[in-house]
Structure formats: structure tokens, C-alpha cells
Coordinates of C-alpha atoms and ligand atoms in Angstrom, one line a residue:
X1290 CA 125.3 74.9 71.1
X1291 CA 128.5 76.8 70.9
X1292 CA 128.4 80.0 68.9
X1293 CA 129.7 79.7 65.4
X1294 CA 132.0 82.7 65.9
X1295 CA 133.5 81.0 68.9
X1296 CA 134.1 77.8 66.9
X1297 CA 135.9 79.7 64.2
X1298 CA 137.8 81.9 66.7
X1299 CA 138.9 78.8 68.5
X1300 CA 140.3 77.4 65.4
X1301 CA 142.1 80.5 64.4
X1302 CA 143.4 81.2 67.9
X1303 CA 144.9 77.7 68.0
X1304 CA 146.7 78.5 64.8
X1305 CA 148.1 81.7 66.2
X1306 CA 149.3 79.8 69.2
X1307 CA 150.7 77.0 67.0
X1308 CA 152.7 79.6 65.1
X1309 CA 154.2 81.0 68.3
X1310 CA 151.8 83.9 68.7
X1311 CA 149.5 84.7 71.6
X1312 CA 146.2 82.9 71.0
X1313 CA 144.1 86.0 71.9
X1314 CA 145.1 87.6 68.6
X1315 CA 143.1 85.0 66.8
X1316 CA 139.7 86.3 67.7
X1317 CA 137.4 86.3 64.6
X1318 CA 134.5 88.7 63.9
X1319 CA 131.8 89.0 61.3
X1320 CA 133.3 90.7 58.2
X1321 CA 132.5 94.3 57.7
X1322 CA 133.3 93.8 54.0
X1323 CA 130.8 91.1 53.0
X1324 CA 131.8 91.6 49.4
X1325 CA 135.3 90.2 50.3
X1326 CA 134.7 87.6 52.9
X1327 CA 132.3 86.3 55.6
X1328 CA 134.5 86.5 58.6
X1329 CA 137.7 88.2 59.4
X1330 CA 140.5 88.3 61.9
X1331 CA 142.5 91.5 62.5
X1332 CA 144.8 90.1 65.2
X1333 CA 147.9 90.2 63.0
X1334 CA 147.8 93.9 63.0
X1335 CA 147.5 94.1 66.7
X1336 CA 150.3 91.6 67.2
X1337 CA 152.8 93.3 64.9
X1338 CA 154.2 95.6 67.5
X1339 CA 154.8 92.9 70.0
X1340 CA 156.5 90.5 67.6
X1341 CA 158.3 93.3 65.7
X1342 CA 157.1 91.8 62.5
X1343 CA 155.1 93.1 59.6
X1344 CA 151.4 92.1 60.1
X1345 CA 151.2 90.4 56.8
X1346 CA 154.0 88.0 57.8
X1347 CA 152.0 87.0 60.9
X1348 CA 148.9 86.6 58.8
X1349 CA 150.7 84.5 56.3
X1350 CA 152.0 82.2 59.0
X1351 CA 148.6 81.6 60.4
X1352 CA 146.9 81.2 57.0
X1353 CA 149.5 78.7 56.0
X1354 CA 148.7 76.6 59.0
X1355 CA 144.9 76.7 58.2
X1356 CA 144.9 76.4 54.5
X1357 CA 143.9 72.8 54.4
X1358 CA 141.5 72.9 57.3
X1359 CA 138.0 71.6 56.3
X1360 CA 136.3 74.4 58.2
X1361 CA 137.2 76.9 55.5
X1362 CA 136.5 77.3 51.9
X1363 CA 138.9 80.1 51.7
X1364 CA 141.3 81.6 54.1
X1365 CA 143.7 84.3 52.8
X1366 CA 146.0 86.9 54.1
X1367 CA 145.6 90.3 52.6
X1368 CA 147.6 93.5 53.0
X1369 CA 148.3 95.0 55.4
X1370 CA 147.6 91.9 57.5
X1371 CA 143.9 90.9 57.5
X1372 CA 142.9 87.3 57.5
X1373 CA 139.8 86.9 55.3
X1374 CA 137.7 83.9 55.7
X1375 CA 134.9 82.1 53.8
X1376 CA 133.5 79.3 55.8
X1377 CA 133.0 75.8 54.2
X1378 CA 129.5 75.1 53.1
X1379 CA 129.3 71.7 54.8
X1380 CA 130.4 73.2 58.1
X1381 CA 127.5 75.7 57.9
X1382 CA 125.1 73.0 56.8
X1383 CA 126.1 70.8 59.8
X1384 CA 125.7 73.8 62.1
X1385 CA 122.2 74.4 60.9
X1386 CA 121.3 70.7 61.2
X1387 CA 122.4 70.8 64.8
X1388 CA 120.4 73.9 65.4
X1389 CA 117.3 72.3 63.9
X1390 CA 117.7 69.3 66.2
X1391 CA 117.9 71.5 69.2
X1392 CA 114.6 72.6 70.6
X1393 CA 116.2 75.8 71.8
X1394 CA 117.5 76.5 68.4
X1395 CA 121.1 76.6 69.6
X1396 CA 120.6 79.1 72.4
X1397 CA 122.2 77.8 75.5
X1398 CA 120.5 78.0 78.9
X1399 CA 122.0 80.4 81.4
X1400 CA 124.6 78.4 83.4
X1401 CA 123.4 80.1 86.6
X1402 CA 119.8 80.9 86.3
X1403 CA 118.8 84.1 88.2
X1404 CA 115.6 85.2 89.7
X1405 CA 114.8 88.5 87.9
X1406 CA 111.8 90.7 88.7
X1407 CA 110.6 93.1 86.0
X1408 CA 108.6 96.1 87.1
X1409 CA 106.7 97.2 84.0
X1410 CA 103.3 98.3 82.9
X1411 CA 103.0 100.7 85.8
X1412 CA 99.4 101.6 85.0
X1413 CA 97.5 103.8 87.5
X1414 CA 94.2 102.5 88.8
X1415 CA 91.1 104.3 87.5
X1416 CA 93.0 106.2 84.9
X1417 CA 92.7 105.0 81.3
X1418 CA 95.8 103.4 79.9
X1419 CA 97.4 105.9 77.6
X1420 CA 100.3 105.6 75.1
X1421 CA 102.8 106.5 77.8
X1422 CA 102.1 103.1 79.4
X1423 CA 102.2 101.4 76.1
X1424 CA 106.0 101.5 75.8
X1425 CA 106.5 100.2 79.3
X1426 CA 104.2 97.2 78.6
X1427 CA 105.7 96.4 75.2
X1428 CA 109.3 96.7 76.2
X1429 CA 108.9 95.0 79.6
X1430 CA 107.0 92.1 78.1
X1431 CA 109.7 91.5 75.6
X1432 CA 112.5 91.6 78.2
X1433 CA 110.5 89.2 80.3
X1434 CA 110.2 86.7 77.4
X1435 CA 113.8 87.0 76.4
X1436 CA 115.0 86.5 80.0
X1437 CA 112.9 83.3 80.2
X1438 CA 114.1 82.0 76.9
X1439 CA 117.7 82.3 78.0
X1440 CA 116.8 80.3 81.1
X1441 CA 116.2 82.7 83.9
X1442 CA 113.3 82.7 86.3
X1443 CA 111.6 86.0 85.4
X1444 CA 108.7 87.4 87.4
X1445 CA 106.7 90.3 85.8
X1446 CA 104.9 92.7 88.1
X1447 CA 102.6 95.4 86.9
X1448 CA 103.1 97.5 90.1
X1449 CA 99.9 99.4 89.8
X1450 CA 99.6 103.0 91.1
X1451 CA 96.7 102.8 93.6
X1452 CA 97.7 104.8 96.6
X1453 CA 98.2 108.4 95.9
X1454 CA 96.0 111.5 95.6
X1455 CA 94.3 110.1 92.6
X1456 CA 92.4 107.7 94.9
X1457 CA 91.3 110.5 97.2
X1458 CA 90.1 112.6 94.2
X1459 CA 88.0 109.8 92.9
X1460 CA 86.5 109.0 96.3
X1461 CA 85.7 112.7 96.9
X1462 CA 84.0 113.0 93.5
X1463 CA 82.0 109.9 94.1
X1464 CA 80.9 111.3 97.5
X1465 CA 79.7 114.5 95.9
X1466 CA 77.7 112.6 93.3
X1467 CA 76.3 109.9 95.6
X1468 CA 76.6 111.1 99.2
X1469 CA 74.0 108.6 100.3
X1470 CA 76.3 105.6 99.6
X1471 CA 76.9 103.5 102.6
X1472 CA 80.7 103.8 102.2
X1473 CA 80.5 107.3 103.6
X1474 CA 78.4 106.4 106.6
X1475 CA 81.1 106.2 109.3
X1476 CA 78.7 104.6 111.8
X1477 CA 78.0 101.7 109.4
X1478 CA 79.2 98.4 110.6
X1479 CA 77.7 95.9 108.2
X1480 CA 78.9 94.3 105.0
X1481 CA 79.5 96.5 102.1
X1482 CA 77.7 95.9 98.8
X1483 CA 79.2 93.5 96.3
X1484 CA 78.3 95.6 93.4
X1485 CA 80.5 98.6 92.6
X1486 CA 78.6 101.9 92.5
X1487 CA 80.1 102.8 89.1
X1488 CA 81.1 101.2 85.8
X1489 CA 84.5 101.4 84.2
X1490 CA 83.4 104.2 81.8
X1491 CA 81.9 106.2 84.7
X1492 CA 85.1 105.7 86.6
X1493 CA 87.2 106.8 83.7
X1494 CA 85.1 110.0 83.5
X1495 CA 85.2 110.5 87.2
X1496 CA 88.9 110.8 87.5
X1497 CA 89.6 113.6 85.0
X1498 CA 86.6 115.5 86.3
X1499 CA 87.9 115.3 89.8
X1500 CA 91.4 116.1 88.8
X1501 CA 90.1 119.2 86.8
X1502 CA 88.1 120.3 89.8
X1503 CA 91.0 120.0 92.2
X1504 CA 92.9 122.5 90.2
X1505 CA 90.4 125.3 90.5
X1506 CA 88.5 124.4 93.6
X1507 CA 90.6 124.7 96.7
X1508 CA 87.9 123.2 99.0
X1509 CA 87.6 120.2 96.7
X1510 CA 91.3 119.7 96.8
X1511 CA 91.4 119.8 100.6
X1512 CA 88.6 117.2 100.7
X1513 CA 90.6 115.0 98.3
X1514 CA 93.7 115.2 100.4
X1515 CA 91.7 114.4 103.5
X1516 CA 90.1 111.4 101.7
X1517 CA 93.5 110.2 100.7
X1518 CA 94.7 110.4 104.3
X1519 CA 91.6 108.6 105.5
X1520 CA 92.0 105.9 103.0
X1521 CA 95.7 105.4 103.9
X1522 CA 94.9 105.4 107.6
X1523 CA 92.4 102.6 107.0
X1524 CA 88.9 104.1 107.4
X1525 CA 86.7 101.1 106.7
X1526 CA 84.2 102.6 104.2
X1527 CA 87.0 104.3 102.3
X1528 CA 88.9 101.1 102.1
X1529 CA 85.8 99.3 100.8
X1530 CA 85.2 101.9 98.2
X1531 CA 88.8 101.8 97.1
X1532 CA 88.6 98.1 96.7
X1533 CA 85.6 98.6 94.4
X1534 CA 87.7 101.0 92.3
X1535 CA 90.5 98.5 92.2
X1536 CA 88.1 95.6 91.1
X1537 CA 86.5 97.6 88.3
X1538 CA 89.7 99.0 87.1
X1539 CA 91.8 95.9 87.2
X1540 CA 89.2 93.9 85.3
X1541 CA 89.5 96.5 82.6
X1542 CA 93.2 96.7 82.7
X1543 CA 93.5 92.9 82.3
X1544 CA 91.4 93.1 79.2
X1545 CA 93.5 95.9 77.7
X1546 CA 96.8 94.3 78.5
X1547 CA 95.4 91.0 77.1
X1548 CA 94.7 92.7 73.8
X1549 CA 98.3 93.7 73.8
X1550 CA 99.5 90.2 74.5
X1551 CA 101.0 91.4 77.7
X1552 CA 100.6 89.2 80.7
X1553 CA 101.8 89.9 84.3
X1554 CA 102.6 87.2 86.8
X1555 CA 101.9 89.6 89.6
X1556 CA 99.2 92.3 90.0
X1557 CA 100.9 93.9 92.9
X1558 CA 100.1 97.5 93.8
X1559 CA 101.8 100.4 95.5
X1560 CA 99.5 99.8 98.5
X1561 CA 100.9 96.3 99.0
X1562 CA 104.1 97.9 100.2
X1563 CA 102.5 100.1 102.8
X1564 CA 102.7 97.5 105.7
X1565 CA 106.5 97.6 105.3
X1566 CA 106.8 101.4 105.6
X1567 CA 106.7 101.9 109.4
X1568 CA 109.4 99.4 110.2
X1569 CA 111.6 100.6 107.3
X1570 CA 111.3 104.2 108.5
X1571 CA 112.2 103.2 112.1
X1572 CA 115.2 101.4 111.0
X1573 CA 116.5 104.1 108.8
X1574 CA 116.2 106.5 111.7
X1575 CA 117.7 104.1 114.2
X1576 CA 120.7 103.4 112.0
X1577 CA 121.2 107.1 111.5
X1578 CA 120.6 107.2 107.8
X1579 CA 117.4 109.2 107.9
X1580 CA 117.2 112.6 109.7
X1581 CA 114.8 115.5 109.9
X1582 CA 115.3 118.4 107.6
X1583 CA 112.8 121.3 107.4
X1584 CA 110.2 119.0 108.8
X1585 CA 110.7 116.2 106.3
X1586 CA 112.5 112.9 107.0
X1587 CA 115.3 112.5 104.4
X1588 CA 118.3 110.3 103.5
X1589 CA 121.2 111.9 101.7
X1590 CA 122.2 110.1 98.6
X1591 CA 124.5 112.5 96.8
X1592 CA 128.0 111.4 95.9
X1593 CA 131.1 113.5 95.5
X1594 CA 131.6 112.2 92.0
X1595 CA 128.1 113.5 90.9
X1596 CA 128.2 115.8 88.0
X1597 CA 124.6 116.8 88.5
X1598 CA 122.8 117.3 91.7
X1599 CA 121.2 114.3 93.2
X1600 CA 118.8 115.6 95.9
X1601 CA 118.2 113.7 99.1
X1602 CA 115.5 111.0 99.2
X1603 CA 112.4 112.3 101.0
X1604 CA 111.1 109.4 103.0
X1605 CA 108.3 111.1 104.8
X1606 CA 106.8 114.6 104.1
X1607 CA 106.4 117.1 106.8
X1608 CA 102.8 115.9 107.4
X1609 CA 104.1 112.4 107.8
X1610 CA 102.7 111.2 104.4
X1611 CA 104.6 108.6 102.4
X1612 CA 105.7 109.4 98.9
X1613 CA 106.4 107.6 95.6
X1614 CA 109.9 107.1 96.7
X1615 CA 108.8 105.6 100.0
X1616 CA 106.6 103.2 98.3
X1617 CA 109.3 102.1 95.9
X1618 CA 111.7 101.5 98.7
X1619 CA 109.2 99.5 100.7
X1620 CA 108.4 97.5 97.6
X1621 CA 112.0 96.5 97.4
X1622 CA 111.7 95.1 100.9
X1623 CA 108.5 93.3 100.0
X1624 CA 110.1 91.8 96.9
X1625 CA 113.1 90.7 98.8
X1626 CA 110.9 89.0 101.4
X1627 CA 108.6 87.3 98.9
X1628 CA 110.9 86.4 96.0
X1629 CA 114.5 87.2 97.0
X1630 CA 115.3 88.4 93.5
X1631 CA 118.9 88.6 92.1
X1632 CA 117.9 91.5 90.1
X1633 CA 115.1 94.0 89.7
X1634 CA 114.6 95.7 86.4
X1635 CA 112.4 98.8 86.2
X1636 CA 111.0 99.6 82.8
X1637 CA 109.8 103.2 83.2
X1638 CA 109.8 106.5 81.3
X1639 CA 113.3 107.9 81.3
X1640 CA 112.0 111.1 82.7
X1641 CA 111.8 109.2 86.0
X1642 CA 115.5 108.5 86.0
X1643 CA 116.4 110.7 88.9
X1644 CA 113.8 109.1 91.0
X1645 CA 115.4 105.7 90.4
X1646 CA 118.9 107.0 91.0
X1647 CA 117.7 108.2 94.4
X1648 CA 115.8 105.0 95.2
X1649 CA 118.6 102.7 94.2
X1650 CA 121.2 104.7 96.1
X1651 CA 119.0 104.9 99.2
X1652 CA 118.2 101.1 99.0
X1653 CA 122.0 100.3 98.9
X1654 CA 123.0 102.8 101.5
X1655 CA 120.4 101.7 104.0
X1656 CA 121.0 98.0 103.2
X1657 CA 117.5 97.2 101.9
X1658 CA 119.1 95.0 99.3
X1659 CA 121.9 92.5 99.4
X1660 CA 125.2 93.8 98.0
X1661 CA 125.0 91.7 94.9
X1662 CA 121.3 92.4 94.1
X1663 CA 121.1 94.2 90.8
X1664 CA 118.9 97.2 90.5
X1665 CA 118.5 98.3 86.9
X1666 CA 116.6 101.2 85.4
X1667 CA 115.6 100.7 81.8
X1668 CA 114.4 104.2 80.9
X1669 CA 112.6 104.6 77.7
X1670 CA 112.1 107.6 75.5
X1671 CA 108.8 109.3 74.5
X1672 CA 106.6 108.2 71.7
X1673 CA 106.0 111.3 69.6
X1674 CA 103.6 112.3 66.9
X1675 CA 104.8 113.3 63.4
X1676 CA 105.0 116.9 64.7
X1677 CA 107.8 115.7 67.0
X1678 CA 105.7 116.4 70.1
X1679 CA 104.4 113.7 72.5
X1680 CA 101.7 111.7 70.7
X1681 CA 98.2 113.1 71.0
X1682 CA 94.8 112.6 69.5
X1683 CA 93.8 114.7 66.4
X1684 CA 92.0 117.0 68.8
X1685 CA 95.1 117.4 70.9
X1686 CA 94.0 115.3 73.9
X1687 CA 95.7 112.3 75.5
X1688 CA 95.4 109.3 73.2
X1689 CA 93.8 106.3 74.9
X1690 CA 95.5 103.1 74.2
X1691 CA 92.3 101.4 73.1
X1692 CA 91.7 104.0 70.5
X1693 CA 95.2 103.8 69.2
X1694 CA 94.9 100.1 68.8
X1695 CA 91.5 100.4 67.2
X1696 CA 92.9 102.9 64.6
X1697 CA 95.7 100.6 63.7
X1698 CA 93.5 97.6 63.4
X1699 CA 91.1 99.5 61.1
X1700 CA 94.0 100.6 58.9
X1701 CA 95.3 97.0 58.7
X1702 CA 91.8 95.7 57.9
X1703 CA 91.6 98.2 55.1
X1704 CA 94.9 97.1 53.7
X1705 CA 94.1 93.4 54.0
X1706 CA 90.8 93.7 52.3
X1707 CA 91.9 96.3 49.7
X1708 CA 93.0 94.0 47.0
X1709 CA 91.3 90.7 47.5
X1710 CA 88.1 89.2 48.6
X1711 CA 88.4 87.8 52.1
X1712 CA 86.1 86.6 54.7
X1713 CA 85.3 89.6 56.9
X1714 CA 85.6 87.8 60.2
X1715 CA 88.9 86.2 59.3
X1716 CA 90.2 89.5 58.0
X1717 CA 89.3 91.2 61.3
X1718 CA 91.3 88.5 63.2
X1719 CA 94.2 88.9 60.9
X1720 CA 94.1 92.6 61.1
X1721 CA 94.4 92.3 64.9
X1722 CA 97.5 90.2 64.7
X1723 CA 99.2 92.3 62.0
X1724 CA 98.1 95.5 63.8
X1725 CA 99.8 94.3 67.0
X1726 CA 103.0 93.5 65.1
X1727 CA 102.9 97.0 63.6
X1728 CA 102.6 98.7 67.1
X1729 CA 105.1 96.5 68.8
X1730 CA 107.7 96.3 66.1
X1731 CA 107.4 100.0 65.5
X1732 CA 108.3 100.5 69.1
X1733 CA 110.8 97.7 69.7
X1734 CA 112.9 98.3 66.6
X1735 CA 114.1 101.5 68.2
X1736 CA 116.6 101.5 71.0
X1737 CA 114.4 101.8 74.1
X1738 CA 116.1 104.9 75.5
X1739 CA 115.4 106.9 72.3
X1740 CA 112.3 108.9 71.5
X1741 CA 110.6 107.7 68.3
X1742 CA 107.9 109.0 66.0
X1743 CA 104.7 107.0 65.8
X1744 CA 104.0 106.9 62.1
X1745 CA 100.9 104.9 61.3
X1746 CA 101.6 104.7 57.6
X1747 CA 105.1 103.5 58.0
X1748 CA 104.4 101.1 60.8
X1749 CA 101.5 99.4 58.9
X1750 CA 103.4 99.1 55.7
X1751 CA 104.1 95.6 54.3
X1752 CA 107.4 96.8 53.0
X1753 CA 110.5 98.0 54.8
X1754 CA 111.6 97.5 58.4
X1755 CA 108.2 96.8 59.9
X1756 CA 106.2 94.2 61.8
X1757 CA 103.9 93.5 58.9
X1758 CA 106.8 92.9 56.6
X1759 CA 108.2 90.3 59.0
X1760 CA 104.8 88.6 59.3
X1761 CA 104.4 88.7 55.5
X1762 CA 107.7 86.9 55.2
X1763 CA 106.6 84.2 57.7
X1764 CA 103.3 83.7 56.0
X1765 CA 105.0 83.4 52.6
X1766 CA 107.2 80.6 54.1
X1767 CA 104.3 78.9 55.6
X1768 CA 102.4 78.9 52.4
X1769 CA 105.3 77.2 50.6
X1770 CA 105.6 74.6 53.3
X1771 CA 101.9 73.9 53.2
X1772 CA 102.1 73.4 49.4
X1773 CA 104.9 71.0 49.9
X1774 CA 102.9 69.1 52.5
X1775 CA 99.9 69.1 50.3
X1776 CA 101.9 67.3 47.7
X1777 CA 102.2 64.4 50.1
X1778 CA 105.7 65.3 51.5
X1779 CA 106.8 65.7 55.1
X1780 CA 108.8 68.7 56.2
X1781 CA 111.9 67.1 57.8
X1782 CA 114.6 68.3 60.0
X1783 CA 118.3 67.6 59.7
X1784 CA 118.7 67.3 55.9
X1785 CA 120.1 70.7 55.1
X1786 CA 122.8 70.3 52.4
X1787 CA 125.9 72.3 51.5
X1788 CA 124.7 75.5 49.9
X1789 CA 125.0 75.9 46.1
X1790 CA 124.2 79.5 45.6
X1791 CA 125.3 82.8 47.1
X1792 CA 121.9 83.8 48.4
X1793 CA 121.4 80.4 49.9
X1794 CA 124.6 80.6 51.8
X1795 CA 123.9 84.1 52.9
X1796 CA 120.6 82.9 54.4
X1797 CA 122.3 80.1 56.1
X1798 CA 125.0 82.3 57.6
X1799 CA 122.4 84.7 58.9
X1800 CA 120.7 81.8 60.7
X1801 CA 123.9 80.8 62.5
X1802 CA 124.0 84.1 64.3
X1803 CA 120.7 83.5 66.2
X1804 CA 122.2 82.3 69.5
X1805 CA 124.8 85.0 69.8
X1806 CA 122.2 87.7 69.0
X1807 CA 119.7 86.4 71.6
X1808 CA 122.4 86.4 74.2
X1809 CA 123.3 90.0 73.4
X1810 CA 119.7 91.1 73.3
X1811 CA 119.3 89.8 76.8
X1812 CA 122.6 91.1 78.3
X1813 CA 122.0 94.6 76.9
X1814 CA 118.2 94.5 77.5
X1815 CA 117.9 95.4 73.9
X1816 CA 114.9 93.9 72.0
X1817 CA 115.9 96.1 69.1
X1818 CA 118.7 93.7 68.4
X1819 CA 116.1 91.0 67.7
X1820 CA 114.3 93.3 65.3
X1821 CA 117.3 94.2 63.3
X1822 CA 118.3 90.5 63.2
X1823 CA 115.0 89.3 61.9
X1824 CA 114.8 92.2 59.4
X1825 CA 118.1 91.1 57.9
X1826 CA 117.1 87.5 58.0
X1827 CA 113.8 88.3 56.3
X1828 CA 115.7 90.2 53.6
X1829 CA 118.1 87.3 53.2
X1830 CA 115.2 84.9 52.9
X1831 CA 113.3 87.0 50.3
X1832 CA 116.5 87.4 48.3
X1833 CA 116.9 83.6 48.3
X1834 CA 113.3 83.0 47.5
X1835 CA 113.4 85.3 44.4
X1836 CA 116.4 83.6 43.1
X1837 CA 115.4 80.0 43.7
X1838 CA 112.8 77.7 42.3
X1839 CA 111.9 75.8 45.4
X1840 CA 108.9 73.7 44.8
X1841 CA 109.8 73.0 41.2
X1842 CA 113.3 71.9 42.1
X1843 CA 113.8 68.5 40.5
X1844 CA 116.4 67.0 42.7
X1845 CA 114.4 65.6 45.6
X1846 CA 117.3 65.8 48.1
X1847 CA 118.0 69.4 47.2
X1848 CA 114.3 70.2 47.5
X1849 CA 114.2 68.6 50.9
X1850 CA 117.1 70.7 51.9
X1851 CA 115.5 73.9 50.7
X1852 CA 112.3 73.0 52.6
X1853 CA 114.3 72.3 55.7
X1854 CA 116.1 75.6 55.4
X1855 CA 112.8 77.4 55.0
X1856 CA 111.3 75.7 58.0
X1857 CA 114.3 76.6 60.1
X1858 CA 114.0 80.2 58.9
X1859 CA 110.3 80.1 59.9
X1860 CA 111.1 78.7 63.3
X1861 CA 113.8 81.3 64.0
X1862 CA 111.5 84.1 62.9
X1863 CA 108.5 82.8 64.8
X1864 CA 110.6 82.3 68.0
X1865 CA 111.9 85.8 67.6
X1866 CA 108.6 87.5 67.2
X1867 CA 107.3 85.6 70.2
X1868 CA 110.1 87.1 72.2
X1869 CA 109.0 90.5 70.9
X1870 CA 105.4 89.7 72.0
X1871 CA 103.4 89.1 68.9
X1872 CA 102.6 86.2 66.5
X1873 CA 102.0 85.5 62.9
X1874 CA 98.7 84.5 61.2
X1875 CA 98.4 81.5 59.0
X1876 CA 97.5 83.6 56.0
X1877 CA 97.2 87.3 55.2
Ligands
LIG588 N1 102.6 104.3 88.0 C1 103.8 105.0 87.6 C2 103.5 106.1 86.5 O1 102.5 106.0 85.9 C3 104.9 104.1 87.1 C4 105.4 103.1 88.0 C5 106.7 102.6 87.7 N2 107.3 101.6 88.7 C6 107.8 101.9 89.8 N3 108.2 101.0 90.6 N4 107.9 103.2 90.2 O2 104.3 106.9 86.4

């Protein structure tokens, strides 16, 4: 459906043109003085110079032409030349009825659907997920869902870190503990065992131990580097052990991401890009982009216009080893080959921005991507504790994601059971849903690039700009609808009437903005726009609810209209939170 602002603008633009002014002056926006009007057009001021006329005269001309138009309840020219508009109630009602009939709630499908890959999550194998990975998962998942909703083909890839020194460290530590394992017998030619020689909890303990050792024990570090090289060069036993690490780790990651309602289409890994590296390197050398500098193979990516230094891309280290950059470049080749994406969006900590500047420039310069392939870096800020420093456990350690989620769920459970008797099992389930809304909304309501403070009390509150408040509002609507149904009535679409009250109209106007908000949220990769939209919408609804007797309304048509309006509000809210990656319970 066409956006309501476009419909109004079109009308006013035609009037400008009809009065002999350029149509473009007739663009209408949402009023920034809601006490005076709902929409406004400031074009008369802009046109004054051109037409050598007082702006109010232009505004008067246009208003005179539109005075009788049924689209408006009120259209007035005010000094010095504003055109203030109140839209007609039946126009809004019709718009909402149209929206209700549309399964996409008025949001148009992209005219030219693109294939978009989203690189998010970015967990590292065998390391526990920590809060740093939380943001990438939450934001990336939301962008993926928004992109799909507006009609693009979106492919989410977790892009696991599975190839660096961390693997060598783990292998070396396992070897020290269980040297007798067949993986380390280089003369072994048989099948390797199916069962992994460690559990996930052992694995999660092995990595930090090994990493700690490598910092103080030079010989251990050497051994780990050697193990990494052996793994990368394809030594059979090392590969088999690595595969075991992957299996155990991925099973656990899937469970954790599942709890977050985050689902990847692809479980690709850094290692999957390795086969593309040799040819890529050869080509870069051949075409003269890559050259040796102090033993390393590099590509210059600096530009004259740079205000800060952009160091060259190191493609191979002096020992010939591939780096994070190399992997990311080769992954671009792989993605192009397998999916030919129009765009790749990387949702990664903004501290990695320079890395991506280098990778993108190098990919363009060396022709790894087509000219019109978009490469976007969506860098996010840090999640801090109340002390303003990166979020830690009470003991000052790295907070594991599972623990963070458990803490929130516990707090939600406490709140839900505080004031009333509820079935424990149901309360636990509800606490999970509400807890997830607290975490995700707490994160997504901030502009992604900004740091934010993780504030458990604030995020889990049922009041204010929080996930639980939004869910509470949805549940309130559902309960009214259920009561209406219980009285033997059907909730029907398409019967929304001209609003009678102020708060009713405000709610209706808020709903009309859904399509334009969604489009903006996608174009700007900005889930926070959805959050602020639904927060305002929830407030508008609650305002209406407090002023209106809904179920006890005597006029049956009016009541049916209220119920329709409630149901549309619910649908818009539920669709929105689904795009944010969480859902509402039936009761709470
Ligand atoms: N594994 C990386 C990390 O933990 C993030 C990966 C981001 N994606 C990428 N294509 N580099 O920092």
C-alpha cells in the first residue's frame, strides 16, 4: 500500500501545481507540533523567494484549493506560511481497513528483490559464547528478519572462527592430557573414533587453560603454533581431532543460539574459505596488486583522501601463514561463487572497523567482487556494565551468555510470581519469553553503533521503554480480545470506523506509519526504529485503553470497530517484535 504521507503529499503537491507553483514544494511531513496539527507542509516558505511572494500568500492559495477536499478535516495556513493539516477520520479509517486486509500490513515488497548475505554471530569454536557475541547475534538476526519481511532473499551465515591459533592451543592441550589418543599417532591409518575425547564442558575448560599456558610457557606456545600449522596443512589426525572439536562445539552453539531465537541458514566457517586462498594469492600477485614487503605479501589500500592511516592488507605473513584478512577475502570469493549476493552485511564489533575497511578496499581493488556488489559494515558498540566498563561478572570475569540469560530469566520469574499465584512451569516458560524480550529490546532499542549500559533492573521492568512493557501491552490486548470472543463474538477485520475521540485517532494515526517505518528501518539497518515505533504505539494504545470503555460499549458497531482496532494494533506489535526476534506469551 502507498504510504499515507505519500498520499497526502501527492494531494498537496497537486494543489501547489494547480496554483502555479512547483509541485515539489508540496511535500508533507508529520507535524512537529502535534498540539496544533497532525501533518504539516512548509513548502510555502521555501517557495517564497522563487515566486517573490510572502509565504503566507502561497499557503493561502494552496489552502483555498484544498479546503473542500474530503481528505482533510482541517487545512489552514498559519503565519508565516505553514500549512497545518488534520486528516479526515474516514480517510484514516479506510486506510486502516486496507491495512488490515493486507497480509503484509501495508508494507510493500521490494520491487527488485536482492540476495543479501548477513555475516553475524561470529562465534569462535570451542570458546564459550560471551556477551560480545550477543550483540552480533541479536542485531544480525533482526536485520535478517527485516530484510526478509521487505521481500529480499536474505541468507544468514554464522561464519564461525575455527581456523586460528585457538585450534592449535586446544589440540596441544589435549595432547598433553591424553598423549595416547590415536589422533596423535602419525603412523595410524585406520578410521578415527566416532566419539569425541572430550565433552563440551571439558572443551570450554581446555581452551582458557591452554591460552593461559601459552602466555607463560614459550615451549607450549611453540607447540601450539606447530599444531596450528599441521592442522592447516592437513595432517590427518589433527584434522580428525579438529572435526571432533567442531562437532561438540557446534552442537552446543546451536543450543545456545536456539535459546536466543537466533537461527542461521549457514554454518560456514573460516576454514571453508581455505581452498580459495592459493588461487586468490596467485591472482593478486599476477595482476600486480600484491607484492612482498619485509617478507610479507601485502596489498596497498590507502587512499589519498584518507584522514587516518589505512595500513596495507597483509595477505600472507612472512612464514606464509594466512590471516584473518586473508580468510575474509577468500570468504568473499566463496560467497560469490555459491550465492552471488548483491550485498554482504557484516554485523561485527565496531572495533573491527579498520579490518573491514581494509578487506572491502582490497576486495574492490583486486576485483573479488562485482562493481555493484554492496559491502557493508554494521559495527556495533560495546555492552557495558553500570560502571561504564565492558560488562563483566560480579567477580570481574568474562560473562558467559548462558549465565546472563539465566540471571535474567530468574529475575523475570521472580517478578512474574511476586504478586500472584501461578503455575510454576507456566511461569518458567513465560519468564523465558519475557526475559528474551528484556535482553533483545534492551539491546536493539539503542542505535547499534552506540555503546549501551546493560541494566538488569531497567531492562526487566514492566514500565518504560522496555521489552516487557511491550509484551505486557500485547498481552493486555489479547486478553480483551479473548473476553470478546468468549462472549460469542468474532474478531473481524475491515470494520474500523471513523474515530470519535482524540486518543482513538492518535492510535489510528500511529498505526498508519507502520509501512514507512519498516522501510526506513531496513534502509538504514536500524532496528531501533522499530523499537521506538512500537514504544510510541504501545503508549498510544494504553492511553486509548484508559480512556475508553471497550467491552462495555453499547453500540455494537462501535464496539466491533474498537475490537478491530485493537486487533490491528496487536498484529502490528506482534509483527514488529517478531522482526526484533522475540515473541509474546498468551498471558503474563
Ligand atoms: N570470530 C570473529 C570474532 O570473534 C568475528 C567474525 C566476524 N565476521 C567476519 N567475517 N570477520 O571476533
